[in-house]
Structure formats: C-alpha cells, structure tokens
Amino acid sequence: MAPWQPENARPERVLILGWNRRASLIVDQLGRYAARGSVIAAVADRKEVTAEQVRDIGAHFVPWLTITFRPGDVTRPETLRCLEIDSYDSVVVLGPDLVPGQQPDEADNRTLVTLLVLAAT
C-alpha cells in the first residue's frame, strides 16, 4: 500500500550514484514518502550491485515506484555526462562498502571524486 500523499504531491526523480549495504534502507525511506509514479535511478559498478538486486529491492520495498539500474563507474566524467543530471530532483552519492584490507580513506576518496565530477558536469 502506497503511503498517504497530499493532494498536490508530484512524482519525483531521484538519482543514486554508487551503492553500499545501506542503499536498500535509503530506497525504502525514499519510497515511503515519494508520490506514486516517482522514479529512482541507480548507477553503480557491477561489483557493488547487480540489476537483479536493484529490481528485487524495488519490488520488495517500493512496488509503486519505478526503479532502474545502469552499470557504470560514477567516478568517470563520461558516465555522469550521459545521465542528464538536470532531469533529477535529487542526487544521492553513496560510497562503496569497505572490503577487508581496504583503508577507510579509499572509499572516501572514491566518493569525493564522484562529487567533484558531479560538480563539474
């Protein structure tokens, strides 16, 4: 059942760049307040998530929204240039999960590069 919405609620377009273990919680929370017809588009490296995982999250948490997935390296300018960033109401940047042996600043560095590339597009 979709959440109650005010009469003037309009569908929103949200772009998620990157993916980590908290992404399903973020999708769930966005879905609780988004109007029917809203779109969540995710772009992330295939090592972080697959299209099937994103579809499963969408079907489980927010079946009244459209959720799409596009594989891509969000630290590369050519990836972000193809996304029509201005067509989205909101952009969420997620850093990757840490893997064993990885320094914490590696994930932070990747997120900062994404933010810098995003600002330059």
PDB file of C-alpha atoms in Angstrom:
ATOM      1  CA  MET A   1       0.000   0.000   0.000  1.00  0.00           C
ATOM      2  CA  ALA A   2       1.414   3.381  -1.000  1.00  0.00           C
ATOM      3  CA  PRO A   3       1.768   5.943   1.783  1.00  0.00           C
ATOM      4  CA  TRP A   4      -0.693   8.789   2.152  1.00  0.00           C
ATOM      5  CA  GLN A   5       0.224  11.737  -0.027  1.00  0.00           C
ATOM      6  CA  PRO A   6      -1.033  15.326  -0.009  1.00  0.00           C
ATOM      7  CA  GLU A   7      -3.276  16.224  -2.938  1.00  0.00           C
ATOM      8  CA  ASN A   8      -0.560  18.282  -4.620  1.00  0.00           C
ATOM      9  CA  ALA A   9       2.182  15.619  -4.334  1.00  0.00           C
ATOM     10  CA  ARG A  10       4.019  15.190  -7.591  1.00  0.00           C
ATOM     11  CA  PRO A  11       6.223  12.330  -8.765  1.00  0.00           C
ATOM     12  CA  GLU A  12       9.920  12.863  -8.159  1.00  0.00           C
ATOM     13  CA  ARG A  13      13.055  11.654  -9.916  1.00  0.00           C
ATOM     14  CA  VAL A  14      15.910  10.591  -7.647  1.00  0.00           C
ATOM     15  CA  LEU A  15      19.355   9.525  -8.855  1.00  0.00           C
ATOM     16  CA  ILE A  16      21.533   7.285  -6.684  1.00  0.00           C
ATOM     17  CA  LEU A  17      25.213   7.282  -7.639  1.00  0.00           C
ATOM     18  CA  GLY A  18      27.115   4.367  -6.126  1.00  0.00           C
ATOM     19  CA  TRP A  19      25.844   1.584  -3.896  1.00  0.00           C
ATOM     20  CA  ASN A  20      26.512   0.092  -0.484  1.00  0.00           C
ATOM     21  CA  ARG A  21      24.801  -2.059   2.152  1.00  0.00           C
ATOM     22  CA  ARG A  22      22.672   0.907   3.294  1.00  0.00           C
ATOM     23  CA  ALA A  23      21.196   1.531  -0.160  1.00  0.00           C
ATOM     24  CA  SER A  24      18.155  -0.702   0.371  1.00  0.00           C
ATOM     25  CA  LEU A  25      17.292   1.281   3.527  1.00  0.00           C
ATOM     26  CA  ILE A  26      17.629   4.532   1.577  1.00  0.00           C
ATOM     27  CA  VAL A  27      15.381   3.202  -1.205  1.00  0.00           C
ATOM     28  CA  ASP A  28      12.847   2.092   1.398  1.00  0.00           C
ATOM     29  CA  GLN A  29      12.829   5.524   3.062  1.00  0.00           C
ATOM     30  CA  LEU A  30      12.569   7.357  -0.259  1.00  0.00           C
ATOM     31  CA  GLY A  31       9.687   5.080  -1.201  1.00  0.00           C
ATOM     32  CA  ARG A  32       7.782   5.822   1.999  1.00  0.00           C
ATOM     33  CA  TYR A  33       7.426   9.484   1.080  1.00  0.00           C
ATOM     34  CA  ALA A  34       7.605   9.580  -2.702  1.00  0.00           C
ATOM     35  CA  ALA A  35       4.430  10.060  -4.711  1.00  0.00           C
ATOM     36  CA  ARG A  36       3.142   7.276  -6.913  1.00  0.00           C
ATOM     37  CA  GLY A  37       4.888   7.483 -10.274  1.00  0.00           C
ATOM     38  CA  SER A  38       8.220   8.568  -8.805  1.00  0.00           C
ATOM     39  CA  VAL A  39      11.437   7.167 -10.251  1.00  0.00           C
ATOM     40  CA  ILE A  40      14.633   6.079  -8.543  1.00  0.00           C
ATOM     41  CA  ALA A  41      17.541   5.544 -10.925  1.00  0.00           C
ATOM     42  CA  ALA A  42      20.685   3.859  -9.617  1.00  0.00           C
ATOM     43  CA  VAL A  43      24.088   3.907 -11.280  1.00  0.00           C
ATOM     44  CA  ALA A  44      26.844   1.799  -9.765  1.00  0.00           C
ATOM     45  CA  ASP A  45      29.687  -0.536 -10.560  1.00  0.00           C
ATOM     46  CA  ARG A  46      28.610  -4.149 -11.142  1.00  0.00           C
ATOM     47  CA  LYS A  47      30.947  -5.142  -8.296  1.00  0.00           C
ATOM     48  CA  GLU A  48      28.719  -3.168  -5.909  1.00  0.00           C
ATOM     49  CA  VAL A  49      25.278  -4.339  -7.082  1.00  0.00           C
ATOM     50  CA  THR A  50      23.523  -6.061  -9.976  1.00  0.00           C
ATOM     51  CA  ALA A  51      20.406  -5.059 -11.882  1.00  0.00           C
ATOM     52  CA  GLU A  52      18.591  -8.059 -10.384  1.00  0.00           C
ATOM     53  CA  GLN A  53      19.404  -6.953  -6.836  1.00  0.00           C
ATOM     54  CA  VAL A  54      18.105  -3.443  -7.520  1.00  0.00           C
ATOM     55  CA  ARG A  55      14.896  -4.823  -9.069  1.00  0.00           C
ATOM     56  CA  ASP A  56      14.387  -7.138  -6.085  1.00  0.00           C
ATOM     57  CA  ILE A  57      14.805  -4.246  -3.660  1.00  0.00           C
ATOM     58  CA  GLY A  58      12.331  -2.181  -5.645  1.00  0.00           C
ATOM     59  CA  ALA A  59       9.745  -4.957  -5.780  1.00  0.00           C
ATOM     60  CA  HIS A  60      10.107  -5.690  -2.077  1.00  0.00           C
ATOM     61  CA  PHE A  61      10.247  -2.181  -0.637  1.00  0.00           C
ATOM     62  CA  VAL A  62       8.558   0.156  -3.082  1.00  0.00           C
ATOM     63  CA  PRO A  63       6.402  -1.645  -5.663  1.00  0.00           C
ATOM     64  CA  TRP A  64       4.568   1.582  -6.627  1.00  0.00           C
ATOM     65  CA  LEU A  65       7.777   3.262  -7.816  1.00  0.00           C
ATOM     66  CA  THR A  66       9.896   2.694 -10.890  1.00  0.00           C
ATOM     67  CA  ILE A  67      13.452   1.701 -10.033  1.00  0.00           C
ATOM     68  CA  THR A  68      16.085   1.399 -12.727  1.00  0.00           C
ATOM     69  CA  PHE A  69      19.725   0.372 -12.716  1.00  0.00           C
ATOM     70  CA  ARG A  70      22.551   1.272 -15.054  1.00  0.00           C
ATOM     71  CA  PRO A  71      26.036  -0.156 -14.558  1.00  0.00           C
ATOM     72  CA  GLY A  72      28.813   2.395 -14.638  1.00  0.00           C
ATOM     73  CA  ASP A  73      31.799   3.898 -12.884  1.00  0.00           C
ATOM     74  CA  VAL A  74      30.443   7.009 -11.156  1.00  0.00           C
ATOM     75  CA  THR A  75      33.949   8.451 -10.832  1.00  0.00           C
ATOM     76  CA  ARG A  76      34.230   8.822 -14.624  1.00  0.00           C
ATOM     77  CA  PRO A  77      33.005  12.039 -16.243  1.00  0.00           C
ATOM     78  CA  GLU A  78      31.677  10.239 -19.323  1.00  0.00           C
ATOM     79  CA  THR A  79      29.396   8.116 -17.126  1.00  0.00           C
ATOM     80  CA  LEU A  80      27.835  11.149 -15.451  1.00  0.00           C
ATOM     81  CA  ARG A  81      27.549  13.172 -18.670  1.00  0.00           C
ATOM     82  CA  CYS A  82      25.197  10.520 -20.089  1.00  0.00           C
ATOM     83  CA  LEU A  83      22.760  10.746 -17.165  1.00  0.00           C
ATOM     84  CA  GLU A  84      21.007  14.090 -17.794  1.00  0.00           C
ATOM     85  CA  ILE A  85      21.643  15.092 -14.175  1.00  0.00           C
ATOM     86  CA  ASP A  86      19.441  18.187 -14.504  1.00  0.00           C
ATOM     87  CA  SER A  87      16.383  15.979 -15.076  1.00  0.00           C
ATOM     88  CA  TYR A  88      16.533  14.707 -11.464  1.00  0.00           C
ATOM     89  CA  ASP A  89      15.042  16.395  -8.436  1.00  0.00           C
ATOM     90  CA  SER A  90      17.643  14.885  -6.088  1.00  0.00           C
ATOM     91  CA  VAL A  91      21.012  13.155  -6.332  1.00  0.00           C
ATOM     92  CA  VAL A  92      22.328  10.833  -3.617  1.00  0.00           C
ATOM     93  CA  VAL A  93      26.006   9.821  -3.669  1.00  0.00           C
ATOM     94  CA  LEU A  94      26.892   6.621  -1.823  1.00  0.00           C
ATOM     95  CA  GLY A  95      30.415   5.461  -1.117  1.00  0.00           C
ATOM     96  CA  PRO A  96      31.277   1.795  -1.543  1.00  0.00           C
ATOM     97  CA  ASP A  97      31.342  -0.640   1.363  1.00  0.00           C
ATOM     98  CA  LEU A  98      34.766  -1.273   2.824  1.00  0.00           C
ATOM     99  CA  VAL A  99      36.306  -4.606   1.936  1.00  0.00           C
ATOM    100  CA  PRO A 100      38.718  -6.436   4.231  1.00  0.00           C
ATOM    101  CA  GLY A 101      42.198  -4.970   3.978  1.00  0.00           C
ATOM    102  CA  GLN A 102      40.984  -1.721   2.424  1.00  0.00           C
ATOM    103  CA  GLN A 103      41.877   1.575   4.046  1.00  0.00           C
ATOM    104  CA  PRO A 104      38.806   3.646   5.080  1.00  0.00           C
ATOM    105  CA  ASP A 105      40.013   6.636   3.107  1.00  0.00           C
ATOM    106  CA  GLU A 106      39.847   4.654  -0.170  1.00  0.00           C
ATOM    107  CA  ALA A 107      36.039   4.653  -0.035  1.00  0.00           C
ATOM    108  CA  ASP A 108      36.022   8.317   0.979  1.00  0.00           C
ATOM    109  CA  ASN A 109      38.343   9.190  -1.896  1.00  0.00           C
ATOM    110  CA  ARG A 110      36.033   7.493  -4.385  1.00  0.00           C
ATOM    111  CA  THR A 111      33.053   9.411  -3.025  1.00  0.00           C
ATOM    112  CA  LEU A 112      34.940  12.715  -3.196  1.00  0.00           C
ATOM    113  CA  VAL A 113      35.943  12.045  -6.801  1.00  0.00           C
ATOM    114  CA  THR A 114      32.293  11.360  -7.655  1.00  0.00           C
ATOM    115  CA  LEU A 115      31.249  14.640  -6.025  1.00  0.00           C
ATOM    116  CA  LEU A 116      33.948  16.575  -7.894  1.00  0.00           C
ATOM    117  CA  VAL A 117      32.983  15.038 -11.230  1.00  0.00           C
ATOM    118  CA  LEU A 118      29.320  15.709 -10.484  1.00  0.00           C
ATOM    119  CA  ALA A 119      30.063  19.367  -9.723  1.00  0.00           C
ATOM    120  CA  ALA A 120      31.989  19.704 -12.986  1.00  0.00           C
ATOM    121  CA  THR A 121      29.189  18.319 -15.191  1.00  0.00           C
TER     122      THR A 121
END
